[in-house]
Each structure stands twice: as structure tokens, then as C-alpha cells.
Coordinates of C-alpha atoms in Angstrom, one line a residue:
M1 CA 31.3 -112.7 110.8
D2 CA 28.2 -115.1 111.2
I3 CA 28.5 -115.9 107.5
L4 CA 32.1 -117.2 108.1
Q5 CA 31.2 -119.0 111.2
G6 CA 28.3 -120.9 109.5
N7 CA 25.2 -119.0 110.6
P8 CA 22.5 -119.9 107.8
H9 CA 20.5 -116.7 108.4
P10 CA 22.9 -113.6 108.4
T11 CA 21.4 -110.2 108.7
P12 CA 21.9 -107.6 105.8
A13 CA 24.3 -105.6 108.1
D14 CA 26.4 -108.6 108.3
A15 CA 26.4 -109.0 104.6
L16 CA 27.6 -105.5 104.2
K17 CA 30.5 -106.1 106.7
I18 CA 32.2 -108.6 104.2
K19 CA 35.0 -107.0 102.3
L20 CA 35.0 -108.0 98.6
T21 CA 38.3 -108.2 97.1
A22 CA 39.5 -109.8 94.0
S23 CA 40.9 -112.9 95.7
P24 CA 39.4 -116.2 94.8
D25 CA 38.9 -116.8 98.7
N26 CA 35.8 -114.7 98.4
F27 CA 33.9 -116.9 95.9
P28 CA 32.4 -119.0 98.8
Q29 CA 31.2 -115.9 100.5
L30 CA 29.6 -114.6 97.2
F31 CA 28.0 -118.0 96.6
H32 CA 26.5 -117.8 100.2
L33 CA 25.2 -114.3 99.5
Y34 CA 23.6 -115.4 96.1
S35 CA 22.2 -118.5 97.7
T36 CA 20.9 -116.6 100.7
Y37 CA 19.4 -113.4 99.2
Y38 CA 18.8 -114.3 95.5
T39 CA 17.7 -117.8 95.3
P40 CA 14.9 -117.7 97.9
Y41 CA 13.3 -114.7 96.0
S42 CA 14.1 -115.7 92.5
T43 CA 10.6 -117.1 92.1
Y44 CA 9.3 -113.5 92.5
I45 CA 12.1 -111.7 90.8
R46 CA 12.2 -113.8 87.4
P47 CA 8.5 -112.9 86.4
L48 CA 9.5 -109.1 87.0
Q49 CA 12.6 -109.5 84.9
R50 CA 10.6 -111.3 82.1
A51 CA 8.0 -108.5 82.3
F52 CA 10.6 -105.7 82.0
L53 CA 12.3 -107.4 79.2
L54 CA 9.1 -107.9 77.3
S55 CA 7.9 -104.4 77.6
Q56 CA 11.4 -103.3 76.7
S57 CA 11.2 -105.3 73.5
Y58 CA 7.7 -104.2 72.7
F59 CA 8.8 -100.6 73.2
Y60 CA 11.7 -100.9 70.8
Q61 CA 9.7 -103.0 68.2
Y62 CA 6.5 -100.7 68.3
A63 CA 7.0 -97.3 70.0
F64 CA 10.6 -96.6 69.3
P65 CA 10.4 -96.3 65.5
T66 CA 7.4 -93.8 65.9
L67 CA 9.3 -91.6 68.6
Y68 CA 12.7 -91.9 67.1
P69 CA 12.2 -89.0 64.7
I70 CA 11.1 -86.6 67.6
Y71 CA 14.0 -88.0 69.7
A72 CA 16.5 -87.1 67.1
L73 CA 14.9 -83.6 66.2
A74 CA 14.9 -82.8 70.0
N75 CA 18.4 -84.0 70.5
R76 CA 19.7 -81.9 67.5
L77 CA 17.8 -78.8 68.7
L78 CA 19.0 -79.1 72.3
S79 CA 22.6 -79.6 71.1
F80 CA 22.2 -76.6 68.9
A81 CA 20.7 -74.5 71.7
L82 CA 23.3 -75.5 74.1
T83 CA 26.3 -74.9 71.9
E84 CA 25.4 -72.4 69.3
Q85 CA 22.8 -70.2 71.1
P86 CA 23.4 -70.1 74.7
S87 CA 21.4 -66.9 75.1
L88 CA 18.5 -68.7 73.7
M89 CA 18.9 -71.4 76.2
S90 CA 19.1 -68.9 79.0
L91 CA 15.8 -67.2 77.8
A92 CA 14.1 -70.7 77.8
L93 CA 15.3 -71.3 81.3
L94 CA 14.2 -67.9 82.4
A95 CA 10.8 -68.5 80.9
L96 CA 10.5 -71.9 82.6
L97 CA 11.5 -70.2 86.0
L98 CA 8.9 -67.6 85.5
I99 CA 6.1 -70.2 84.7
A100 CA 7.4 -72.3 87.8
S101 CA 7.3 -69.2 90.0
L102 CA 3.8 -68.3 88.8
K103 CA 2.6 -71.8 89.5
V104 CA 4.0 -71.6 93.1
L105 CA 2.2 -68.1 93.6
D106 CA -1.0 -69.4 92.2
M107 CA -0.8 -72.3 94.8
L108 CA 0.1 -69.8 97.5
R109 CA -2.9 -67.6 96.5
R110 CA -5.2 -70.4 96.5
T111 CA -4.0 -71.6 99.9
V112 CA -4.6 -68.1 101.3
I113 CA -8.1 -67.8 99.9
Y114 CA -8.9 -71.3 101.2
W115 CA -7.8 -70.3 104.7
I116 CA -9.6 -67.0 104.5
S117 CA -12.8 -68.6 103.4
I118 CA -12.5 -71.1 106.4
A119 CA -12.0 -68.1 108.8
I120 CA -15.2 -66.4 107.3
R121 CA -17.2 -69.5 107.6
L122 CA -16.0 -70.0 111.1
A123 CA -16.9 -66.4 112.0
V124 CA -20.4 -66.8 110.4
Y125 CA -21.0 -70.2 112.4
A126 CA -19.7 -68.6 115.5
M127 CA -22.1 -65.6 114.9
A128 CA -25.0 -67.8 114.4
V129 CA -24.2 -69.9 117.6
I130 CA -23.8 -66.7 119.7
I131 CA -27.2 -65.1 118.2
G132 CA -28.9 -68.4 119.1
M133 CA -27.5 -68.4 122.7
W134 CA -28.4 -64.8 123.1
I135 CA -32.0 -65.5 122.0
Y136 CA -32.1 -68.6 124.2
Q137 CA -30.8 -66.6 127.3
R138 CA -33.1 -63.4 126.7
G139 CA -36.1 -64.9 125.4
L140 CA -37.8 -64.3 122.0
E141 CA -39.8 -61.2 123.0
Q142 CA -36.8 -59.5 124.6
S143 CA -34.6 -60.3 121.8
L144 CA -37.0 -59.0 119.2
E145 CA -37.1 -55.7 121.3
D146 CA -33.3 -55.5 121.3
L147 CA -33.2 -56.2 117.7
G148 CA -35.7 -53.3 117.1
W149 CA -33.4 -51.1 119.2
I150 CA -30.3 -52.1 117.1
V151 CA -32.2 -51.4 113.8
G152 CA -33.4 -48.1 115.1
L153 CA -29.8 -47.1 116.0
F154 CA -28.5 -47.9 112.5
A155 CA -31.5 -46.1 111.1
G156 CA -30.7 -42.9 113.1
L157 CA -27.1 -43.3 112.2
G158 CA -27.9 -43.4 108.6
E159 CA -30.3 -40.4 108.8
Q160 CA -27.5 -38.5 110.6
G161 CA -25.0 -39.5 107.8
E162 CA -27.4 -38.2 105.2
K163 CA -27.8 -34.9 106.9
V164 CA -24.0 -34.5 107.3
G165 CA -23.5 -35.7 103.7
H166 CA -26.0 -33.2 102.3
A167 CA -24.5 -30.4 104.3
K168 CA -21.0 -31.2 102.8
A169 CA -22.4 -31.3 99.4
T170 CA -24.4 -28.1 99.6
R171 CA -21.1 -26.4 101.0
S172 CA -19.0 -27.8 98.0
A173 CA -21.7 -26.7 95.6
N174 CA -21.5 -23.1 97.1
D175 CA -17.8 -23.1 96.9
A176 CA -18.1 -24.2 93.2
R177 CA -20.6 -21.3 92.5
R178 CA -18.1 -18.6 94.2
I179 CA -15.6 -19.4 91.6
P180 CA -15.6 -17.1 88.7
K181 CA -16.3 -18.4 85.3
S182 CA -14.0 -16.2 83.3
N183 CA -10.3 -16.2 83.7
P184 CA -8.8 -13.2 85.5
K185 CA -6.6 -10.9 83.7
G186 CA -3.0 -12.4 83.4
R187 CA -4.2 -15.9 83.4
R188 CA -4.9 -15.9 79.7
R189 CA -2.8 -17.8 77.2
G190 CA 0.4 -15.8 76.6
G191 CA -0.4 -13.4 79.4
R192 CA 1.9 -12.7 82.4
W193 CA 1.9 -14.1 85.7

């Protein structure tokens, strides 16, 4: 009620409290709102209004004649698709939903790959720091001896794997040799079981 009491700077909340009815008693209040909120900013608003109206006139003068045939054709096609062929429109919406869902899944895939690559980088950097700390703590000579022991361990495991694999391969080959090459009687085509 500061507006009615003559406060020259009401807040926007006070301006919203005024009930606007059709009675002529509200004209002073409307004039006060106009002079308080529009008039001080009209120097900023008028160039924007002018630019908007000029751009609108340029659009209707130059771009609209070129774009109108496309607009009219699209309007006719959409009205035909909505009224005459609703199944065609539902198929188009289904295709649009499929494309949108594939885009969302692609973004999700890229996000997951990004976080996995960050985790791998972090693991590599952590391993480099751990190896550096291990070399610093044990010394270079002792670290090289430990590295030789680890390489020997893996080489021994590789040799053992080759022996086990060779044994399994020869066993499979021997089993394959024991199978007779000809079909036994009764297993021929047309024969009985």
C-alpha cells in the first residue's frame, strides 16, 4: 500500500498487490506503475523495440517470400499426415523416439568409456608412483634383483603352461586317432539303429 500512500519507490511485490479492476479509480495507479517502471527504462527499451520491428520487417520483406513455399508445403503435409494418415505419423514419432534414444545411449556409452579411461590412467599413474617408491625404498640393485626374480617366475610359469598344454594336445590327438575312420554297421544311411 506504499503506492497509495505516496511512496515514490514501491517494490515490485507492492506493485503486484494492487488489484486491477475495470473501475476508473485504478487509472492513477496504472499511471503510477507506467511512470515508475516503464518511463525510466524507456530509453533502453525503445531501441530494442525498434531493432525487433526492423528485423521483423526485413524478415517479411526478404526471407519470408523465399521460405513461404516450404512453410506451406510442410503445413499441408503435416495436416495430411495428422488427419489422413495417423499411422504414418505414429511411425514418424516412433522413428524420432528411436533416434533420440540412440543418441542418449551414445552419450551414455561415451560417458562410460571416458570414466573407464580415467580409471585406467589413474591406475597406470598409481602403478608408476608405487614402482618409483619401491625403487627408492629398496635401492636400484635390489630392485633389479627383484625384477629378475619376477621375470624368472613368469618364465617358469610360461614353461609349465607349455608343458601342460603340450600334454593336453597330445592326449587330444591320441583320442582322435583312436576313433575309427569308417562308420560302424548300423550307422550308415538308411541303416537301423
